[in-house]
Short mmCIF file of C-alpha atoms and ligand atoms in Angstrom, two decimals:
data_model
loop_
_atom_site.label_atom_id
_atom_site.label_comp_id
_atom_site.label_asym_id
_atom_site.label_seq_id
_atom_site.Cartn_x
_atom_site.Cartn_y
_atom_site.Cartn_z
CA MET A 64 98.76 115.43 123.50
CA ALA A 65 101.79 116.84 121.63
CA ASN A 66 100.85 115.36 118.29
CA SER A 67 97.08 115.71 118.46
CA ILE A 68 95.57 117.03 115.28
CA ASN A 69 93.69 120.29 115.48
CA ARG A 70 93.52 123.18 113.10
CA ARG A 71 96.38 125.05 114.80
CA SER A 72 98.77 122.13 114.69
CA TRP A 73 97.73 121.38 111.12
CA ILE A 74 98.65 124.93 110.09
CA LYS A 75 101.85 124.61 112.08
CA SER A 76 102.74 121.31 110.41
CA THR A 77 102.03 122.86 107.00
CA ALA A 78 104.41 125.70 107.85
CA ILE A 79 106.98 123.16 109.00
CA LEU A 80 106.55 121.29 105.76
CA ALA A 81 107.20 124.48 103.82
CA GLY A 82 110.34 125.05 105.90
CA GLY A 83 111.35 121.46 105.44
CA THR A 84 110.87 121.72 101.69
CA ALA A 85 113.11 124.78 101.60
CA PHE A 86 115.65 122.94 103.71
CA PHE A 87 115.52 119.96 101.40
CA SER A 88 115.72 121.82 98.13
CA GLY A 89 118.74 123.62 99.60
CA ALA A 90 120.24 120.29 100.60
CA ILE A 91 119.50 118.71 97.23
CA SER A 92 120.85 121.67 95.29
CA THR A 93 124.13 121.31 97.17
CA LEU A 94 124.21 117.61 96.23
CA ALA A 95 126.11 118.29 93.04
CA ALA A 96 128.86 119.87 95.13
CA VAL A 97 129.00 116.86 97.48
CA PRO A 98 131.89 114.43 96.93
CA LYS A 99 130.99 111.26 94.98
CA ARG A 100 131.64 109.07 98.04
CA ILE A 101 128.97 110.90 100.03
CA GLN A 102 126.55 111.00 97.09
CA GLN A 103 126.79 107.24 96.98
CA THR A 104 125.72 106.92 100.61
CA PHE A 105 122.39 108.40 99.49
CA LEU A 106 121.80 104.98 97.96
CA ASN A 107 121.05 103.78 101.46
CA ASP A 108 119.16 100.67 102.52
CA ARG A 109 115.75 102.04 101.62
CA LEU A 110 116.83 103.07 98.16
CA ALA A 111 118.98 99.99 97.74
CA ASP A 112 115.88 97.86 98.36
CA GLN A 113 114.03 99.87 95.72
CA ALA A 114 116.95 99.66 93.31
CA ALA A 115 117.25 95.89 93.81
CA ILE A 116 113.53 95.48 93.12
CA LEU A 117 113.59 97.71 90.04
CA GLU A 118 116.67 96.00 88.65
CA ALA A 119 115.41 92.49 89.34
CA THR A 120 114.02 90.29 86.63
CA PRO A 121 110.47 91.24 85.63
CA VAL A 122 109.37 87.76 86.66
CA MET A 123 110.45 87.79 90.29
CA LYS A 124 108.84 84.64 91.63
CA ALA A 125 110.35 84.84 95.13
CA ARG A 126 110.58 88.37 96.51
CA LEU A 127 113.14 87.86 99.26
CA LEU A 128 114.90 91.23 99.25
CA ALA A 129 113.04 93.78 101.35
CA ASN A 130 112.24 91.98 104.65
CA GLU A 131 108.48 92.19 104.09
CA ASN A 132 105.83 89.90 105.56
CA PRO A 133 104.08 88.08 102.69
CA PHE A 134 101.51 86.63 105.12
CA GLY A 135 99.98 90.07 105.69
CA PRO A 136 98.00 92.17 105.87
CA SER A 137 95.34 90.24 107.76
CA VAL A 138 91.80 89.61 106.56
CA ASN A 139 90.41 92.08 109.12
CA VAL A 140 92.85 94.74 107.97
CA LYS A 141 91.84 94.30 104.33
CA LYS A 142 88.16 94.58 105.35
CA ALA A 143 88.88 97.76 107.32
CA ILE A 144 90.65 99.31 104.31
CA GLN A 145 87.67 98.54 102.09
CA GLU A 146 85.24 100.06 104.61
CA ALA A 147 87.39 103.17 105.06
CA LEU A 148 87.24 104.03 101.36
CA ASP A 149 83.72 105.51 101.53
CA SER A 150 84.76 108.15 104.06
CA SER A 151 88.26 108.67 102.70
CA TYR A 152 87.37 112.14 101.44
CA GLN A 153 87.65 113.10 105.16
CA TYR A 154 90.90 113.84 107.03
CA PRO A 155 91.35 111.00 109.51
CA PHE A 156 91.81 113.23 112.60
CA MET A 157 89.52 111.26 114.93
CA HIS A 158 90.80 107.90 113.78
CA MET A 159 94.38 109.04 114.17
CA LYS A 160 93.57 109.94 117.76
CA GLU A 161 92.00 106.51 118.28
CA LEU A 162 95.10 104.76 116.90
CA THR A 163 97.51 106.85 118.98
CA GLY A 164 95.34 106.09 122.02
CA LYS A 165 95.51 102.35 121.33
CA ILE A 166 99.30 102.39 121.03
CA ALA A 167 99.62 104.56 124.16
CA ALA A 168 97.41 102.19 126.16
CA TYR A 169 99.25 99.06 125.01
CA GLU A 170 102.72 100.49 125.62
CA GLY A 171 101.73 102.30 128.83
CA VAL A 172 102.99 105.70 127.66
CA PRO A 173 101.19 109.06 127.41
CA GLU A 174 99.99 110.02 123.92
CA SER A 175 102.36 113.00 124.13
CA SER A 176 105.25 110.48 123.89
CA ILE A 177 104.16 109.21 120.45
CA LEU A 178 104.87 110.72 117.04
CA MET A 179 103.38 108.89 114.05
CA ASP A 180 104.24 109.11 110.36
CA ALA A 181 103.92 107.21 107.09
CA GLY A 182 106.28 104.40 108.14
CA SER A 183 109.33 104.83 110.33
CA SER A 184 111.49 106.07 107.41
CA PRO A 185 110.24 109.69 107.61
CA LEU A 186 111.02 109.66 111.35
CA LEU A 187 114.51 108.26 110.73
CA LEU A 188 115.01 111.08 108.24
CA ALA A 189 113.70 113.70 110.72
CA SER A 190 116.18 112.34 113.29
CA ALA A 191 119.00 112.45 110.73
CA MET A 192 118.16 116.08 109.99
CA PHE A 193 117.89 117.13 113.63
CA TYR A 194 120.70 115.16 115.26
CA GLY A 195 123.08 115.35 112.31
CA ARG A 196 122.95 119.14 112.06
CA ASN A 197 126.07 121.29 112.50
CA GLY A 198 128.35 118.48 111.37
CA SER A 199 127.62 116.29 114.43
CA GLU A 200 128.77 112.68 114.67
CA ILE A 201 126.30 109.79 114.38
CA ILE A 202 127.61 106.54 115.88
CA THR A 203 126.31 103.23 114.47
CA GLY A 204 127.25 99.58 114.28
CA ASP A 205 128.71 98.33 110.98
CA PRO A 206 126.99 96.79 109.13
CA SER A 207 123.61 98.05 110.28
CA TYR A 208 120.57 99.76 108.79
CA SER A 209 122.07 102.77 107.08
CA SER A 210 119.06 104.95 106.34
CA LEU A 211 119.47 107.42 109.25
CA PRO A 212 123.27 107.81 109.24
CA SER A 213 123.60 107.94 105.46
CA ASP A 214 120.93 110.66 105.22
CA ALA A 215 122.69 112.54 108.06
CA GLU A 216 126.02 112.18 106.26
CA LEU A 217 124.51 113.54 103.08
CA LEU A 218 123.44 116.60 105.07
CA GLY A 219 126.95 117.15 106.50
CA ALA A 220 127.13 114.93 109.59
CA LYS A 221 130.02 112.55 110.27
CA TRP A 222 129.06 108.85 110.29
CA VAL A 223 131.16 106.94 112.83
CA LYS A 224 130.96 103.21 112.01
CA VAL A 225 131.85 100.70 114.73
CA PRO A 226 132.45 97.10 113.55
CA LEU A 227 130.20 94.40 115.02
CA THR A 228 131.55 91.85 117.50
CA ALA A 229 132.70 88.36 116.46
CA GLU A 230 129.06 87.24 117.02
CA TYR A 231 127.89 89.92 114.54
CA LYS A 232 126.25 91.92 117.34
CA MET A 233 126.50 95.63 118.10
CA ASP A 234 129.73 96.26 120.05
CA LEU A 235 128.21 98.45 122.75
CA ASP A 236 131.46 99.07 124.65
CA ALA A 237 133.29 100.13 121.49
CA MET A 238 130.37 102.37 120.49
CA GLU A 239 130.37 104.03 123.91
CA ALA A 240 134.12 104.62 123.65
CA LYS A 241 133.54 106.60 120.41
CA ILE A 242 131.36 109.23 122.09
CA THR A 243 132.90 112.71 121.93
CA ASN A 244 131.59 116.21 122.52
CA LYS A 245 130.65 116.23 118.81
CA THR A 246 128.37 113.17 119.03
CA GLY A 247 124.78 114.03 118.09
CA LEU A 248 123.23 110.56 118.33
CA VAL A 249 123.96 106.89 118.89
CA TYR A 250 121.86 104.67 116.59
CA ILE A 251 121.17 101.06 117.61
CA CYS A 252 119.18 98.70 115.38
CA ASN A 253 117.84 95.84 117.51
CA PRO A 254 117.36 93.21 116.11
CA ASN A 255 120.01 94.38 113.67
CA ASN A 256 119.40 94.62 109.94
CA PRO A 257 121.17 92.99 108.04
CA THR A 258 122.64 90.45 110.51
CA GLY A 259 119.42 89.54 112.38
CA THR A 260 121.28 89.49 115.70
CA VAL A 261 119.71 90.72 118.93
CA LEU A 262 121.34 92.31 121.97
CA ASP A 263 120.96 91.08 125.53
CA THR A 264 118.10 93.19 126.93
CA GLU A 265 119.70 93.95 130.30
CA LYS A 266 123.00 94.89 128.66
CA LEU A 267 121.25 97.22 126.23
CA LYS A 268 119.20 98.78 129.03
CA ALA A 269 122.35 99.48 131.06
CA PHE A 270 124.00 100.98 127.94
CA CYS A 271 120.97 103.19 127.24
CA GLU A 272 120.81 104.28 130.88
CA ARG A 273 124.49 105.32 130.92
CA VAL A 274 124.88 106.71 127.40
CA SER A 275 121.63 108.68 127.25
CA ARG A 276 122.91 110.85 130.08
CA LYS A 277 125.53 112.09 127.59
CA VAL A 278 123.82 111.84 124.18
CA PRO A 279 120.43 110.66 122.90
CA VAL A 280 120.18 107.00 121.88
CA PHE A 281 117.93 106.01 118.95
CA VAL A 282 116.79 102.37 119.15
CA ASP A 283 115.27 101.13 115.90
CA GLU A 284 112.94 98.25 116.82
CA ALA A 285 111.57 97.56 113.31
CA TYR A 286 111.97 93.78 113.84
CA ILE A 287 111.15 93.55 117.57
CA ASP A 288 107.80 91.85 116.85
CA TYR A 289 109.73 88.74 115.71
CA LEU A 290 111.10 88.21 119.23
CA PRO A 291 109.26 85.87 121.63
CA ASP A 292 108.42 88.73 124.05
CA PRO A 293 108.67 92.09 122.22
CA GLN A 294 107.49 94.19 125.16
CA ALA A 295 110.13 92.74 127.49
CA ALA A 296 112.90 93.33 124.92
CA SER A 297 111.84 96.86 124.02
CA MET A 298 113.63 99.98 125.22
CA ILE A 299 110.27 101.74 125.67
CA SER A 300 110.66 100.98 129.38
CA MET A 301 113.70 103.30 129.32
CA VAL A 302 111.64 106.10 127.80
CA LYS A 303 109.06 105.55 130.55
CA ALA A 304 111.86 105.77 133.12
CA GLY A 305 112.66 109.24 131.76
CA SER A 306 115.79 108.48 129.69
CA ASN A 307 116.58 110.37 126.51
CA ILE A 308 115.88 107.38 124.25
CA ILE A 309 113.98 107.42 120.97
CA VAL A 310 112.37 104.08 120.07
CA ALA A 311 111.21 103.58 116.47
CA ARG A 312 108.51 101.07 115.53
CA THR A 313 106.90 100.15 112.25
CA PHE A 314 103.83 98.32 111.00
CA SER A 315 105.85 97.38 107.87
CA LYS A 316 107.24 94.10 109.14
CA LEU A 317 105.22 91.52 111.14
CA TYR A 318 101.96 93.48 110.56
CA GLY A 319 102.52 93.24 106.79
CA PHE A 320 101.93 96.98 106.15
CA ALA A 321 105.05 97.86 104.12
CA GLY A 322 102.94 99.18 101.25
CA LEU A 323 100.39 100.85 103.54
CA ARG A 324 103.01 103.01 105.36
CA CYS A 325 102.56 103.45 109.11
CA GLY A 326 105.15 103.83 111.85
CA TYR A 327 105.93 105.83 114.97
CA VAL A 328 108.54 106.83 117.49
CA ILE A 329 108.15 106.87 121.27
CA ALA A 330 110.33 109.39 123.10
CA GLN A 331 110.22 112.22 125.64
CA PRO A 332 107.67 114.91 124.57
CA ASP A 333 110.41 117.56 124.33
CA THR A 334 112.41 115.30 122.00
CA LEU A 335 109.34 114.86 119.81
CA LYS A 336 108.99 118.65 119.54
CA ASP A 337 112.46 118.70 117.97
CA LEU A 338 111.64 115.88 115.54
CA MET A 339 108.29 117.48 114.60
CA LYS A 340 110.23 120.38 113.07
CA TYR A 341 111.34 117.96 110.34
CA SER A 342 108.38 115.61 110.09
CA VAL A 343 104.88 115.99 108.68
CA GLY A 344 103.65 113.51 111.28
CA ASN A 345 99.98 112.47 111.40
CA MET A 346 99.13 114.36 108.21
CA SER A 347 101.22 111.89 106.19
CA ILE A 348 99.07 108.86 106.96
CA SER A 349 96.09 108.05 104.74
CA ALA A 350 92.63 107.30 106.14
CA PRO A 351 92.60 103.68 104.85
CA THR A 352 96.00 103.09 106.47
CA VAL A 353 94.81 104.53 109.79
CA ALA A 354 91.72 102.30 109.64
CA ALA A 355 93.94 99.34 108.79
CA ALA A 356 96.26 100.04 111.71
CA ILE A 357 93.34 100.36 114.15
CA ALA A 358 91.99 97.00 112.94
CA GLY A 359 95.37 95.26 112.95
CA TYR A 360 97.12 96.66 116.01
CA GLN A 361 97.84 93.78 118.38
CA GLU A 362 95.67 91.39 116.38
CA LYS A 363 97.08 88.49 118.37
CA ASP A 364 95.95 85.52 116.26
CA PHE A 365 97.18 87.02 113.01
CA LEU A 366 100.55 88.04 114.50
CA LYS A 367 101.00 84.60 116.06
CA ASP A 368 100.16 82.82 112.83
CA ALA A 369 102.46 85.03 110.68
CA LEU A 370 105.26 84.47 113.18
CA LYS A 371 104.72 80.70 113.15
CA LYS A 372 104.84 80.57 109.33
CA THR A 373 107.93 82.80 109.27
CA LEU A 374 109.70 80.52 111.73
CA ALA A 375 108.81 77.42 109.68
CA SER A 376 110.18 79.03 106.47
CA LYS A 377 113.30 80.11 108.37
CA GLU A 378 113.93 76.58 109.69
CA PHE A 379 113.57 75.26 106.14
CA LEU A 380 116.12 77.82 104.93
CA TYR A 381 118.55 76.85 107.71
CA SER A 382 118.27 73.19 106.67
CA VAL A 383 118.92 74.03 102.99
CA LEU A 384 122.01 76.07 103.86
CA THR A 385 123.32 73.35 106.19
CA LYS A 386 122.77 70.64 103.56
CA GLU A 387 124.70 72.71 101.01
CA GLY A 388 127.56 73.14 103.52
CA TYR A 389 127.03 76.85 104.20
CA ASP A 390 127.25 78.71 107.53
CA TYR A 391 124.69 81.34 108.47
CA ILE A 392 124.15 83.88 111.24
CA PRO A 393 121.26 82.61 113.42
CA SER A 394 118.58 85.27 113.03
CA SER A 395 116.03 86.78 115.43
CA ALA A 396 114.19 88.48 112.57
CA ASN A 397 112.57 87.73 109.20
CA PHE A 398 115.81 87.53 107.20
CA VAL A 399 119.02 85.52 107.36
CA MET A 400 122.55 86.48 106.40
CA PHE A 401 125.14 83.98 105.23
CA PRO A 402 128.57 84.14 103.55
CA ILE A 403 128.62 83.22 99.85
CA ARG A 404 131.41 81.87 97.67
CA MET A 405 130.96 84.18 94.74
CA GLU A 406 131.14 87.93 94.24
CA GLY A 407 127.89 89.41 95.67
CA ALA A 408 126.63 91.21 92.55
CA ARG A 409 127.15 88.08 90.44
CA PHE A 410 125.38 85.91 93.01
CA ALA A 411 122.42 88.32 93.08
CA LYS A 412 122.28 88.35 89.27
CA GLU A 413 122.39 84.53 89.07
CA MET A 414 119.57 84.29 91.63
CA SER A 415 117.61 87.02 89.88
CA ASN A 416 117.94 85.17 86.56
CA ARG A 417 116.18 82.29 88.32
CA GLY A 418 113.38 84.57 89.56
CA VAL A 419 114.69 84.96 93.12
CA GLY A 420 115.38 88.42 94.58
CA ILE A 421 117.92 88.71 97.43
CA ARG A 422 120.36 91.40 98.67
CA PHE A 423 124.13 91.20 98.97
CA TRP A 424 126.72 92.84 101.25
CA LYS A 425 130.46 92.90 101.60
CA PHE A 426 132.03 93.06 105.05
CA ASN A 427 134.78 91.31 107.08
CA ASP A 428 136.44 90.70 103.66
CA LYS A 429 133.61 88.35 102.68
CA ASP A 430 130.63 88.47 100.33
CA TRP A 431 127.28 87.89 102.02
CA CYS A 432 123.73 87.20 100.96
CA ARG A 433 120.77 88.49 102.98
CA VAL A 434 117.67 86.51 102.21
CA SER A 435 114.29 87.63 103.54
CA ILE A 436 111.90 85.00 104.83
CA GLY A 437 108.97 84.43 102.51
CA LYS A 438 106.23 81.87 102.02
CA MET A 439 107.34 78.23 101.94
CA GLU A 440 106.94 78.08 98.16
CA GLU A 441 109.24 81.10 97.82
CA MET A 442 111.83 79.45 100.07
CA GLN A 443 111.60 76.34 97.90
CA LEU A 444 112.30 78.48 94.81
CA PHE A 445 115.26 79.98 96.67
CA ALA A 446 116.50 76.45 97.51
CA ASP A 447 116.18 75.26 93.90
CA ALA A 448 118.04 78.29 92.50
CA PHE A 449 120.68 78.20 95.25
CA LYS A 450 121.44 74.51 94.70
CA GLN A 451 122.09 75.25 91.02
CA ILE A 452 124.71 77.92 91.70
CA SER A 453 126.19 77.07 95.12
N1 LIG B 7 114.28 100.36 110.20
C1 LIG B 7 114.81 99.22 109.78
C2 LIG B 7 115.81 98.53 110.63
C3 LIG B 7 114.41 98.66 108.56
O1 LIG B 7 114.96 97.51 108.15
C4 LIG B 7 113.44 99.34 107.79
C5 LIG B 7 113.01 98.80 106.48
O2 LIG B 7 113.41 97.78 106.00
C6 LIG B 7 112.95 100.55 108.26
C7 LIG B 7 113.37 101.04 109.48
C8 LIG B 7 111.98 101.36 107.46
O3 LIG B 7 110.73 100.84 107.57
P1 LIG B 7 109.39 101.64 107.23
O4 LIG B 7 109.72 102.98 106.70
O5 LIG B 7 108.70 100.79 106.23
O6 LIG B 7 108.67 101.73 108.53
#
């Protein structure tokens, strides 16, 4: 098992961490010399979520800006966290192995194909560092989740942005046409954040099959659990078939673990060896989080119930937007994007003044709001505030 925890790999990961720290302090110290435009990309989606939360009104009554699941974590998960506290002076080696084993069994992959970390963000960063090195090109849709490419750009890579199609989906043909001998990685977010659109599974599989023979493809499946059949839509089958695909998953969304921090990638074992050079891996995850993930992984009733409530809140939001005469992009995830009739920052401020946190974007010469799906009472607060300013 490539990522099993034993003393040797612990020492190795500590050494890697030291190397990584040196790498980072070097990268950060060069930040001052980096042009302003590139410095600004450091304010990527992750940090933009944080910034939006920190800047929001102190009385945020509806927290609809970070695509979290307010219905989680489940009762069993909370109980497992409580029980894990007594033994949390211990490193969670055995439990980590149990969790990796559970994921491997469910997905039908060997444990050597799984690399875990404290959320998928550290693994996106490791991929940015590895695939963006030597000034390589990272191809992404635009707009899409910018964490990986913006970190890569900060470290010297070139971010190649390919506009979405008229249906706000990833333009796979146009992305493929951008591949050159300098391409380090193609990044696909499916379903896509911030548009909530999903690609046709067979089309994406064919793309991955073809493209991964030339360059690795990173498929970020953070929101895949919101689809009716996540396993059928996942590109993990392509990893199993031997393709050079990296699939990222997180417990932060439907599982409701955003504050607990647990995620993983599934890829070829040799690919994981490359990413492990830039990731702390298992050692980043706390014992209570590991216990929580073991208790919550594939907890069918909880997942089904959270999904049902999310869909009900989303339908309510659609009806509010329609009644107010607004279009929206039909979403396959726990957020919805729609064009607004006001400058984005002003819209966000007006909503924030009414206790509602949302995010805004500008693309296709329009201002857009992305609203995360919350509890029904939060959606009602959104509706009340929106009606006042729309
Ligand atoms: N990938 C996508 C597409 C996301 O939207 C997010 C967070 O919003 C992440 C990855 C990071 O998630 P985490 O680090 O919590 O696993």
